[in-house]
PDB file of C-alpha atoms in Angstrom:
ATOM      1  CA  UNK X 168      -6.837 -16.599  27.325  1.00 54.00           C
ATOM      2  CA  UNK X 169      -5.378 -18.969  29.923  1.00 57.00           C
ATOM      3  CA  UNK X 170      -4.437 -22.607  29.462  1.00 63.00           C
ATOM      4  CA  UNK X 171      -7.448 -23.461  31.640  1.00 61.00           C
ATOM      5  CA  UNK X 172      -9.750 -21.613  29.258  1.00 62.00           C
ATOM      6  CA  UNK X 173      -8.184 -23.413  26.307  1.00 68.00           C
ATOM      7  CA  UNK X 174      -8.633 -26.774  28.049  1.00 74.00           C
ATOM      8  CA  UNK X 175     -12.270 -26.039  28.902  1.00 74.00           C
ATOM      9  CA  UNK X 176     -12.929 -25.065  25.293  1.00 83.00           C
ATOM     10  CA  UNK X 177     -11.260 -28.218  23.996  1.00 86.00           C
ATOM     11  CA  UNK X 178     -13.235 -30.414  26.399  1.00 88.00           C
ATOM     12  CA  UNK X 179     -16.641 -28.735  26.077  1.00 93.00           C
ATOM     13  CA  UNK X 180     -17.002 -27.594  22.441  1.00 96.00           C
ATOM     14  CA  UNK X 181     -17.689 -30.346  19.937  1.00 95.00           C
ATOM     15  CA  UNK X 182     -19.265 -29.006  16.744  1.00 98.00           C
ATOM     16  CA  UNK X 183     -18.283 -26.345  14.237  1.00 98.00           C
ATOM     17  CA  UNK X 184     -21.328 -24.382  15.404  1.00 98.00           C
ATOM     18  CA  UNK X 185     -19.955 -24.506  18.975  1.00 97.00           C
ATOM     19  CA  UNK X 186     -16.541 -23.297  17.878  1.00 98.00           C
ATOM     20  CA  UNK X 187     -17.827 -20.445  15.735  1.00 98.00           C
ATOM     21  CA  UNK X 188     -20.005 -19.232  18.608  1.00 98.00           C
ATOM     22  CA  UNK X 189     -17.072 -19.500  21.008  1.00 98.00           C
ATOM     23  CA  UNK X 190     -14.640 -17.709  18.682  1.00 98.00           C
ATOM     24  CA  UNK X 191     -17.074 -14.842  18.076  1.00 98.00           C
ATOM     25  CA  UNK X 192     -17.574 -14.440  21.837  1.00 98.00           C
ATOM     26  CA  UNK X 193     -13.814 -14.467  22.464  1.00 97.00           C
ATOM     27  CA  UNK X 194     -13.122 -11.959  19.691  1.00 98.00           C
ATOM     28  CA  UNK X 195     -15.922  -9.633  20.828  1.00 98.00           C
ATOM     29  CA  UNK X 196     -14.562  -9.670  24.380  1.00 97.00           C
ATOM     30  CA  UNK X 197     -11.036  -8.830  23.210  1.00 97.00           C
ATOM     31  CA  UNK X 198      -9.343  -5.948  21.428  1.00 96.00           C
ATOM     32  CA  UNK X 199      -8.479  -7.778  18.204  1.00 97.00           C
ATOM     33  CA  UNK X 200      -8.364  -5.561  15.124  1.00 95.00           C
ATOM     34  CA  UNK X 201      -9.882  -6.667  11.821  1.00 95.00           C
ATOM     35  CA  UNK X 202      -8.656  -5.520   8.436  1.00 89.00           C
ATOM     36  CA  UNK X 203      -6.804  -8.407   6.814  1.00 90.00           C
ATOM     37  CA  UNK X 204      -9.732  -9.835   4.898  1.00 90.00           C
ATOM     38  CA  UNK X 205     -12.664  -9.368   7.279  1.00 94.00           C
ATOM     39  CA  UNK X 206     -14.143  -6.495   9.251  1.00 95.00           C
ATOM     40  CA  UNK X 207     -16.084  -8.262  12.011  1.00 97.00           C
ATOM     41  CA  UNK X 208     -15.854 -11.061  14.578  1.00 98.00           C
ATOM     42  CA  UNK X 209     -18.267 -13.458  12.857  1.00 98.00           C
ATOM     43  CA  UNK X 210     -16.556 -13.422   9.449  1.00 97.00           C
ATOM     44  CA  UNK X 211     -13.176 -13.711  11.149  1.00 98.00           C
ATOM     45  CA  UNK X 212     -14.364 -16.721  13.158  1.00 98.00           C
ATOM     46  CA  UNK X 213     -15.863 -18.487  10.138  1.00 98.00           C
ATOM     47  CA  UNK X 214     -12.702 -17.929   8.086  1.00 98.00           C
ATOM     48  CA  UNK X 215     -10.384 -19.126  10.871  1.00 98.00           C
ATOM     49  CA  UNK X 216     -12.394 -22.223  11.754  1.00 98.00           C
ATOM     50  CA  UNK X 217     -13.405 -23.402   8.283  1.00 98.00           C
ATOM     51  CA  UNK X 218      -9.947 -22.909   6.788  1.00 98.00           C
ATOM     52  CA  UNK X 219      -8.211 -24.450   9.795  1.00 98.00           C
ATOM     53  CA  UNK X 220     -10.374 -27.541   9.226  1.00 98.00           C
ATOM     54  CA  UNK X 221      -9.679 -27.479   5.457  1.00 98.00           C
ATOM     55  CA  UNK X 222     -13.347 -26.996   4.624  1.00 98.00           C
ATOM     56  CA  UNK X 223     -14.504 -24.718   1.777  1.00 96.00           C
ATOM     57  CA  UNK X 224     -16.125 -21.552   3.118  1.00 93.00           C
ATOM     58  CA  UNK X 225     -19.281 -22.051   1.057  1.00 95.00           C
ATOM     59  CA  UNK X 226     -19.962 -25.411   2.743  1.00 96.00           C
ATOM     60  CA  UNK X 227     -20.493 -23.898   6.206  1.00 97.00           C
ATOM     61  CA  UNK X 228     -24.191 -24.762   6.427  1.00 97.00           C
ATOM     62  CA  UNK X 229     -23.484 -28.391   5.507  1.00 97.00           C
ATOM     63  CA  UNK X 230     -21.026 -28.819   8.365  1.00 98.00           C
ATOM     64  CA  UNK X 231     -22.329 -26.593  11.196  1.00 98.00           C
ATOM     65  CA  UNK X 232     -23.280 -29.588  13.327  1.00 97.00           C
ATOM     66  CA  UNK X 233     -20.327 -31.758  12.363  1.00 98.00           C
ATOM     67  CA  UNK X 234     -18.347 -32.917  15.386  1.00 97.00           C
ATOM     68  CA  UNK X 235     -14.607 -32.392  15.198  1.00 96.00           C
ATOM     69  CA  UNK X 236     -11.751 -34.437  16.562  1.00 97.00           C
ATOM     70  CA  UNK X 237      -9.765 -33.760  19.715  1.00 96.00           C
ATOM     71  CA  UNK X 238      -6.707 -32.903  17.630  1.00 97.00           C
ATOM     72  CA  UNK X 239      -8.719 -30.399  15.611  1.00 97.00           C
ATOM     73  CA  UNK X 240     -10.179 -28.854  18.771  1.00 97.00           C
ATOM     74  CA  UNK X 241      -6.698 -28.374  20.241  1.00 96.00           C
ATOM     75  CA  UNK X 242      -5.612 -26.669  17.016  1.00 97.00           C
ATOM     76  CA  UNK X 243      -8.613 -24.323  16.992  1.00 97.00           C
ATOM     77  CA  UNK X 244      -8.130 -23.400  20.658  1.00 97.00           C
ATOM     78  CA  UNK X 245      -4.493 -22.562  19.959  1.00 97.00           C
ATOM     79  CA  UNK X 246      -5.348 -20.427  16.905  1.00 98.00           C
ATOM     80  CA  UNK X 247      -8.021 -18.466  18.777  1.00 98.00           C
ATOM     81  CA  UNK X 248      -5.620 -17.954  21.689  1.00 97.00           C
ATOM     82  CA  UNK X 249      -2.867 -16.634  19.372  1.00 97.00           C
ATOM     83  CA  UNK X 250      -5.327 -14.387  17.551  1.00 98.00           C
ATOM     84  CA  UNK X 251      -6.337 -12.755  20.832  1.00 97.00           C
ATOM     85  CA  UNK X 252      -3.193 -12.669  22.958  1.00 97.00           C
ATOM     86  CA  UNK X 253      -0.533 -12.161  20.279  1.00 97.00           C
ATOM     87  CA  UNK X 254      -2.777 -10.351  17.791  1.00 97.00           C
ATOM     88  CA  UNK X 255      -1.451 -12.694  15.107  1.00 97.00           C
ATOM     89  CA  UNK X 256      -3.449 -12.014  11.940  1.00 96.00           C
ATOM     90  CA  UNK X 257      -5.650 -14.940  10.900  1.00 97.00           C
ATOM     91  CA  UNK X 258      -3.917 -14.980   7.512  1.00 97.00           C
ATOM     92  CA  UNK X 259      -0.629 -15.867   9.224  1.00 97.00           C
ATOM     93  CA  UNK X 260      -2.242 -18.535  11.405  1.00 98.00           C
ATOM     94  CA  UNK X 261      -3.775 -20.192   8.336  1.00 98.00           C
ATOM     95  CA  UNK X 262      -0.898 -19.397   5.936  1.00 98.00           C
ATOM     96  CA  UNK X 263      -3.433 -18.076   3.431  1.00 97.00           C
ATOM     97  CA  UNK X 264      -4.911 -14.840   2.123  1.00 96.00           C
ATOM     98  CA  UNK X 265      -7.501 -14.134  -0.545  1.00 94.00           C
ATOM     99  CA  UNK X 266      -7.499 -11.522  -3.301  1.00 94.00           C
ATOM    100  CA  UNK X 267     -10.079 -11.353  -6.104  1.00 93.00           C
ATOM    101  CA  UNK X 268     -11.198 -14.894  -5.332  1.00 92.00           C
ATOM    102  CA  UNK X 269      -7.687 -16.356  -5.538  1.00 95.00           C
ATOM    103  CA  UNK X 270      -5.930 -17.943  -2.559  1.00 96.00           C
ATOM    104  CA  UNK X 271      -2.307 -17.052  -1.877  1.00 98.00           C
ATOM    105  CA  UNK X 272       0.246 -18.512   0.514  1.00 98.00           C
ATOM    106  CA  UNK X 273       1.411 -15.959   3.091  1.00 97.00           C
ATOM    107  CA  UNK X 274       3.449 -16.020   6.271  1.00 96.00           C
ATOM    108  CA  UNK X 275       5.191 -13.509   8.515  1.00 95.00           C
ATOM    109  CA  UNK X 276       7.800 -12.817   5.821  1.00 95.00           C
ATOM    110  CA  UNK X 277       5.363 -10.789   3.724  1.00 95.00           C
ATOM    111  CA  UNK X 278       2.590  -8.234   4.019  1.00 92.00           C
ATOM    112  CA  UNK X 279      -0.893  -9.755   3.939  1.00 92.00           C
ATOM    113  CA  UNK X 280      -2.257  -8.946   0.459  1.00 92.00           C
ATOM    114  CA  UNK X 281      -4.732  -6.077   0.247  1.00 88.00           C
ATOM    115  CA  UNK X 282      -4.753  -3.714  -2.680  1.00 92.00           C
ATOM    116  CA  UNK X 283      -7.164  -1.575  -4.625  1.00 94.00           C
ATOM    117  CA  UNK X 284      -5.108  -2.426  -7.714  1.00 96.00           C
ATOM    118  CA  UNK X 285      -6.534  -5.950  -7.516  1.00 96.00           C
ATOM    119  CA  UNK X 286     -10.010  -4.450  -8.024  1.00 95.00           C
ATOM    120  CA  UNK X 287      -8.798  -2.536 -11.073  1.00 96.00           C
ATOM    121  CA  UNK X 288      -7.244  -5.644 -12.596  1.00 96.00           C
ATOM    122  CA  UNK X 289     -10.580  -7.466 -12.327  1.00 94.00           C
ATOM    123  CA  UNK X 290     -11.785  -5.747 -15.500  1.00 91.00           C
ATOM    124  CA  UNK X 291      -8.375  -5.732 -17.172  1.00 93.00           C
ATOM    125  CA  UNK X 292      -8.022  -1.937 -16.864  1.00 95.00           C
ATOM    126  CA  UNK X 293     -10.431  -1.820 -19.785  1.00 93.00           C
ATOM    127  CA  UNK X 294     -10.750   1.973 -19.713  1.00 92.00           C
ATOM    128  CA  UNK X 295      -7.048   2.245 -20.516  1.00 95.00           C
ATOM    129  CA  UNK X 296      -6.084  -1.032 -22.179  1.00 95.00           C
ATOM    130  CA  UNK X 297      -8.395  -1.925 -25.079  1.00 93.00           C
ATOM    131  CA  UNK X 298      -6.737  -5.192 -26.069  1.00 93.00           C
ATOM    132  CA  UNK X 299      -5.319  -7.215 -23.119  1.00 95.00           C
ATOM    133  CA  UNK X 300      -3.509  -9.533 -25.539  1.00 95.00           C
ATOM    134  CA  UNK X 301      -1.388  -6.576 -26.712  1.00 95.00           C
ATOM    135  CA  UNK X 302       0.291  -6.304 -23.286  1.00 97.00           C
ATOM    136  CA  UNK X 303       3.474  -8.335 -23.700  1.00 98.00           C
ATOM    137  CA  UNK X 304       5.467  -7.243 -20.642  1.00 98.00           C
ATOM    138  CA  UNK X 305       4.414  -6.164 -17.176  1.00 98.00           C
ATOM    139  CA  UNK X 306       6.013  -5.609 -13.789  1.00 98.00           C
ATOM    140  CA  UNK X 307       4.768  -5.590 -10.208  1.00 98.00           C
ATOM    141  CA  UNK X 308       7.148  -3.452  -8.156  1.00 97.00           C
ATOM    142  CA  UNK X 309       7.301  -4.075  -4.373  1.00 95.00           C
ATOM    143  CA  UNK X 310       5.446  -7.337  -4.963  1.00 97.00           C
ATOM    144  CA  UNK X 311       5.534  -8.902  -1.496  1.00 95.00           C
ATOM    145  CA  UNK X 312       3.765 -12.260  -1.850  1.00 97.00           C
ATOM    146  CA  UNK X 313       3.582 -11.919  -5.640  1.00 98.00           C
ATOM    147  CA  UNK X 314      -0.216 -11.767  -5.620  1.00 97.00           C
ATOM    148  CA  UNK X 315      -0.655  -8.735  -7.888  1.00 97.00           C
ATOM    149  CA  UNK X 316       1.862 -10.140 -10.338  1.00 98.00           C
ATOM    150  CA  UNK X 317      -0.094 -13.383 -10.493  1.00 98.00           C
ATOM    151  CA  UNK X 318      -3.287 -11.406 -11.141  1.00 98.00           C
ATOM    152  CA  UNK X 319      -1.417  -9.549 -13.910  1.00 97.00           C
ATOM    153  CA  UNK X 320      -0.482 -12.875 -15.485  1.00 98.00           C
ATOM    154  CA  UNK X 321      -4.099 -14.047 -15.478  1.00 97.00           C
ATOM    155  CA  UNK X 322      -5.467 -10.785 -16.913  1.00 97.00           C
ATOM    156  CA  UNK X 323      -2.729 -10.386 -19.542  1.00 98.00           C
ATOM    157  CA  UNK X 324      -2.000 -13.937 -20.718  1.00 97.00           C
ATOM    158  CA  UNK X 325       0.539 -12.831 -23.353  1.00 98.00           C
ATOM    159  CA  UNK X 326       2.592 -10.799 -20.890  1.00 98.00           C
ATOM    160  CA  UNK X 327       5.918 -11.844 -19.420  1.00 98.00           C
ATOM    161  CA  UNK X 328       5.536 -10.640 -15.841  1.00 98.00           C
ATOM    162  CA  UNK X 329       8.334  -9.652 -13.464  1.00 98.00           C
ATOM    163  CA  UNK X 330       7.545  -9.453  -9.735  1.00 98.00           C
ATOM    164  CA  UNK X 331      10.126  -7.369  -7.909  1.00 98.00           C
ATOM    165  CA  UNK X 332      10.982  -6.884  -4.243  1.00 96.00           C
ATOM    166  CA  UNK X 333      13.978  -5.801  -2.151  1.00 94.00           C
ATOM    167  CA  UNK X 334      13.330  -8.600   0.364  1.00 95.00           C
ATOM    168  CA  UNK X 335      14.680 -12.086  -0.315  1.00 97.00           C
ATOM    169  CA  UNK X 336      12.002 -13.358   2.079  1.00 95.00           C
ATOM    170  CA  UNK X 337       9.327 -11.811  -0.139  1.00 96.00           C
ATOM    171  CA  UNK X 338      10.914 -13.304  -3.256  1.00 98.00           C
ATOM    172  CA  UNK X 339      10.874 -16.742  -1.610  1.00 98.00           C
ATOM    173  CA  UNK X 340       7.168 -16.412  -0.787  1.00 98.00           C
ATOM    174  CA  UNK X 341       6.376 -15.042  -4.257  1.00 98.00           C
ATOM    175  CA  UNK X 342       8.055 -18.102  -5.770  1.00 98.00           C
ATOM    176  CA  UNK X 343       5.800 -20.366  -3.673  1.00 98.00           C
ATOM    177  CA  UNK X 344       2.739 -18.632  -5.124  1.00 98.00           C
ATOM    178  CA  UNK X 345       4.140 -18.651  -8.665  1.00 98.00           C
ATOM    179  CA  UNK X 346       4.676 -22.414  -8.349  1.00 98.00           C
ATOM    180  CA  UNK X 347       1.237 -22.952  -6.787  1.00 98.00           C
ATOM    181  CA  UNK X 348      -0.320 -21.408  -9.903  1.00 98.00           C
ATOM    182  CA  UNK X 349       2.139 -23.142 -12.276  1.00 98.00           C
ATOM    183  CA  UNK X 350       3.241 -19.788 -13.693  1.00 98.00           C
ATOM    184  CA  UNK X 351       7.002 -20.353 -13.713  1.00 98.00           C
ATOM    185  CA  UNK X 352       7.068 -19.875 -17.511  1.00 98.00           C
ATOM    186  CA  UNK X 353       5.244 -16.541 -17.352  1.00 98.00           C
ATOM    187  CA  UNK X 354       6.178 -14.921 -14.021  1.00 98.00           C
ATOM    188  CA  UNK X 355       9.717 -14.250 -12.794  1.00 98.00           C
ATOM    189  CA  UNK X 356      10.602 -13.072  -9.286  1.00 98.00           C
ATOM    190  CA  UNK X 357      13.521 -10.614  -9.158  1.00 98.00           C
ATOM    191  CA  UNK X 358      15.285  -9.374  -6.015  1.00 98.00           C
ATOM    192  CA  UNK X 359      15.872  -5.676  -6.557  1.00 97.00           C
ATOM    193  CA  UNK X 360      15.902  -2.427  -4.608  1.00 94.00           C
ATOM    194  CA  UNK X 361      13.185  -0.763  -6.700  1.00 95.00           C
ATOM    195  CA  UNK X 362      14.571  -0.473 -10.264  1.00 97.00           C
ATOM    196  CA  UNK X 363      18.263  -1.108  -9.551  1.00 97.00           C
ATOM    197  CA  UNK X 364      18.403  -4.689 -10.913  1.00 97.00           C
ATOM    198  CA  UNK X 365      16.176  -3.970 -13.919  1.00 97.00           C
ATOM    199  CA  UNK X 366      18.741  -2.324 -16.191  1.00 95.00           C
ATOM    200  CA  UNK X 367      17.719  -2.563 -19.842  1.00 96.00           C
ATOM    201  CA  UNK X 368      14.205  -3.853 -19.126  1.00 98.00           C
ATOM    202  CA  UNK X 369      11.117  -2.186 -20.624  1.00 98.00           C
ATOM    203  CA  UNK X 370       7.481  -2.840 -19.800  1.00 98.00           C
ATOM    204  CA  UNK X 371       4.090  -2.077 -21.314  1.00 98.00           C
ATOM    205  CA  UNK X 372       2.642  -1.843 -17.804  1.00 98.00           C
ATOM    206  CA  UNK X 373       4.158  -1.260 -14.379  1.00 98.00           C
ATOM    207  CA  UNK X 374       2.001  -1.553 -11.267  1.00 98.00           C
ATOM    208  CA  UNK X 375       3.079  -0.935  -7.694  1.00 96.00           C
ATOM    209  CA  UNK X 376       1.520  -1.064  -4.254  1.00 94.00           C
ATOM    210  CA  UNK X 377       4.649   0.209  -2.482  1.00 89.00           C
ATOM    211  CA  UNK X 378       5.098   1.000   1.210  1.00 67.00           C
ATOM    212  CA  UNK X 379       3.191   4.242   1.832  1.00 66.00           C
ATOM    213  CA  UNK X 380       2.440   4.598   5.561  1.00 70.00           C
ATOM    214  CA  UNK X 381       3.728   7.894   6.966  1.00 67.00           C
ATOM    215  CA  UNK X 382       5.766   8.084  10.161  1.00 66.00           C
ATOM    216  CA  UNK X 383       2.959   9.273  12.460  1.00 71.00           C
ATOM    217  CA  UNK X 384       0.582   6.564  11.201  1.00 70.00           C
ATOM    218  CA  UNK X 385       3.277   3.887  11.589  1.00 67.00           C
ATOM    219  CA  UNK X 386       3.530   4.756  15.283  1.00 72.00           C
ATOM    220  CA  UNK X 387      -0.235   4.350  15.722  1.00 75.00           C
ATOM    221  CA  UNK X 388      -0.766   1.080  13.832  1.00 79.00           C
ATOM    222  CA  UNK X 389      -2.781  -1.669  15.583  1.00 81.00           C
ATOM    223  CA  UNK X 390      -0.730  -4.626  16.836  1.00 85.00           C
ATOM    224  CA  UNK X 391      -1.973  -6.812  13.947  1.00 88.00           C
ATOM    225  CA  UNK X 392      -0.223  -4.502  11.473  1.00 83.00           C
ATOM    226  CA  UNK X 393       2.856  -4.248  13.665  1.00 85.00           C
ATOM    227  CA  UNK X 394       3.125  -8.039  13.323  1.00 80.00           C
ATOM    228  CA  UNK X 395       3.687  -7.564   9.572  1.00 79.00           C
ATOM    229  CA  UNK X 396       7.110  -6.727   8.056  1.00 76.00           C
ATOM    230  CA  UNK X 397       7.568  -3.034   8.826  1.00 70.00           C
ATOM    231  CA  UNK X 398       9.824  -2.676   5.781  1.00 63.00           C
ATOM    232  CA  UNK X 399       6.721  -3.290   3.655  1.00 57.00           C
ATOM    233  CA  UNK X 400       4.636  -0.584   5.342  1.00 65.00           C
ATOM    234  CA  UNK X 401       6.617   2.566   6.131  1.00 56.00           C
ATOM    235  CA  UNK X 402       7.915   5.041   3.572  1.00 55.00           C
ATOM    236  CA  UNK X 403       9.458   8.018   5.327  1.00 60.00           C
ATOM    237  CA  UNK X 404       7.884  10.946   7.164  1.00 62.00           C
ATOM    238  CA  UNK X 405       5.232  11.660   4.524  1.00 55.00           C
ATOM    239  CA  UNK X 406       4.784   8.084   3.304  1.00 65.00           C
ATOM    240  CA  UNK X 407       5.979   8.966  -0.190  1.00 85.00           C
ATOM    241  CA  UNK X 408       9.665   7.975  -0.330  1.00 86.00           C
ATOM    242  CA  UNK X 409       9.031   4.931  -2.542  1.00 89.00           C
ATOM    243  CA  UNK X 410       6.547   6.810  -4.719  1.00 93.00           C
ATOM    244  CA  UNK X 411       9.115   9.572  -5.330  1.00 92.00           C
ATOM    245  CA  UNK X 412      11.562   6.935  -6.608  1.00 94.00           C
ATOM    246  CA  UNK X 413       8.919   5.405  -8.869  1.00 95.00           C
ATOM    247  CA  UNK X 414       7.953   8.779 -10.375  1.00 96.00           C
ATOM    248  CA  UNK X 415      11.589   9.695 -10.894  1.00 96.00           C
ATOM    249  CA  UNK X 416      12.616   6.477 -12.628  1.00 97.00           C
ATOM    250  CA  UNK X 417       9.597   4.658 -14.077  1.00 98.00           C
ATOM    251  CA  UNK X 418       9.725   6.367 -17.500  1.00 97.00           C
ATOM    252  CA  UNK X 419      13.112   4.711 -18.114  1.00 98.00           C
ATOM    253  CA  UNK X 420      11.473   1.287 -17.798  1.00 98.00           C
ATOM    254  CA  UNK X 421       8.291   1.875 -19.801  1.00 98.00           C
ATOM    255  CA  UNK X 422       7.749   1.312 -23.505  1.00 98.00           C
ATOM    256  CA  UNK X 423       6.557   4.340 -25.467  1.00 96.00           C
ATOM    257  CA  UNK X 424       2.859   3.699 -24.859  1.00 95.00           C
ATOM    258  CA  UNK X 425       3.509   2.299 -21.400  1.00 97.00           C
ATOM    259  CA  UNK X 426       1.360   2.884 -18.339  1.00 98.00           C
ATOM    260  CA  UNK X 427       2.244   3.234 -14.644  1.00 98.00           C
ATOM    261  CA  UNK X 428      -0.289   2.501 -11.870  1.00 98.00           C
ATOM    262  CA  UNK X 429       0.588   3.177  -8.215  1.00 96.00           C
ATOM    263  CA  UNK X 430      -1.376   2.858  -4.969  1.00 94.00           C
ATOM    264  CA  UNK X 431      -0.561   5.506  -2.350  1.00 91.00           C
ATOM    265  CA  UNK X 432      -3.008   5.115   0.526  1.00 85.00           C
ATOM    266  CA  UNK X 433      -4.261   8.398   1.963  1.00 84.00           C
ATOM    267  CA  UNK X 434      -1.468  10.515   0.501  1.00 87.00           C
ATOM    268  CA  UNK X 435      -3.193  12.126  -2.511  1.00 92.00           C
ATOM    269  CA  UNK X 436      -3.067  15.653  -1.121  1.00 91.00           C
ATOM    270  CA  UNK X 437       0.620  15.415  -0.203  1.00 89.00           C
ATOM    271  CA  UNK X 438       1.470  13.848  -3.570  1.00 92.00           C
ATOM    272  CA  UNK X 439      -0.308  16.525  -5.621  1.00 95.00           C
ATOM    273  CA  UNK X 440       1.362  19.236  -3.543  1.00 94.00           C
ATOM    274  CA  UNK X 441       4.770  17.662  -4.268  1.00 93.00           C
ATOM    275  CA  UNK X 442       4.110  17.450  -8.044  1.00 95.00           C
ATOM    276  CA  UNK X 443       2.053  20.514  -9.001  1.00 95.00           C
ATOM    277  CA  UNK X 444       2.948  20.116 -12.694  1.00 94.00           C
ATOM    278  CA  UNK X 445       1.687  16.552 -13.051  1.00 95.00           C
ATOM    279  CA  UNK X 446      -2.012  15.943 -13.724  1.00 96.00           C
ATOM    280  CA  UNK X 447      -2.589  12.572 -12.081  1.00 97.00           C
ATOM    281  CA  UNK X 448      -5.339  10.290 -13.380  1.00 97.00           C
ATOM    282  CA  UNK X 449      -7.070   9.069 -10.218  1.00 96.00           C
ATOM    283  CA  UNK X 450      -8.767   5.716 -10.668  1.00 97.00           C
ATOM    284  CA  UNK X 451     -12.132   4.923  -9.085  1.00 95.00           C
ATOM    285  CA  UNK X 452     -12.037   2.036  -6.603  1.00 94.00           C
ATOM    286  CA  UNK X 453     -14.481   0.794  -3.966  1.00 92.00           C
ATOM    287  CA  UNK X 454     -13.357   3.395  -1.411  1.00 91.00           C
ATOM    288  CA  UNK X 455     -13.198   6.394  -3.737  1.00 91.00           C
ATOM    289  CA  UNK X 456     -10.841   8.020  -6.210  1.00 92.00           C
ATOM    290  CA  UNK X 457      -7.911   9.147  -4.121  1.00 91.00           C
ATOM    291  CA  UNK X 458      -5.916   5.978  -3.540  1.00 93.00           C
ATOM    292  CA  UNK X 459      -4.579   4.845  -6.940  1.00 95.00           C
ATOM    293  CA  UNK X 460      -3.171   6.971  -9.752  1.00 96.00           C
ATOM    294  CA  UNK X 461      -2.315   6.210 -13.362  1.00 98.00           C
ATOM    295  CA  UNK X 462       0.262   8.004 -15.503  1.00 98.00           C
ATOM    296  CA  UNK X 463       1.341   7.363 -19.064  1.00 97.00           C
ATOM    297  CA  UNK X 464       5.003   7.414 -20.019  1.00 97.00           C
ATOM    298  CA  UNK X 465       4.501  10.743 -21.801  1.00 96.00           C
ATOM    299  CA  UNK X 466       3.097  12.263 -18.605  1.00 95.00           C
ATOM    300  CA  UNK X 467       6.085  11.008 -16.635  1.00 95.00           C
ATOM    301  CA  UNK X 468       8.543  12.525 -19.089  1.00 86.00           C
TER     302      UNK X 468
END
């Protein structure tokens, strides 16, 4: 999109309806990739425009014909241009992402939250944890923005939650989200290369959505994903390097009745081939039962 196009848009589009129509047309005519919260041009356009204008998404119909200021039009034109030409994910443009109805601060320092584990936490893992109040300690390993750890804190209100990441950038972003939800007393961000800084700690529950993209898939990722921290995506040739570490060490950090839950992307077949003696419990999520496994401490030992 040229500066001329941006200027025409700024000078000729006046209402939110105009801008949504324009954004959808621009997205449809481009090669943007969806997958960070939406899966189509219309939803992407509504999210970008409503959030950029600080309007709640569910008020769209009230404001469709509202005229917007010149300053706001310049901002929208710039966001649409960056989305198309730089393939900057909308979440980074808006500095926000959504998971299970909660809004989280994100920027280019962290992966944009997306995890099947969030779905599983919605019902408190009720098939495995009968009394949520009995969970007194929990950890989110490879936390990124801290979003899963914050969901843990809401589901298990009696749990002291540690959110752990190797990246100081991620820890800084996680602390923003912890503060935004006033959870400083319950959630602690810890900089650690996997378990290395957790000596002596024990948890009732450990969850992890670690890097799990294999080498061939990393090379083929759309530009939107390449604009995310690559450290948070790739995990060796088979995509299982981090998962191997978790399976090797997690038992040392679980209480006797502790539970481990790990998301592994499309690597179920490779994982089961690598651990023929472990019977993984595969948890049902919206896309099937091959993306998230659960193991008890006794199974890990």
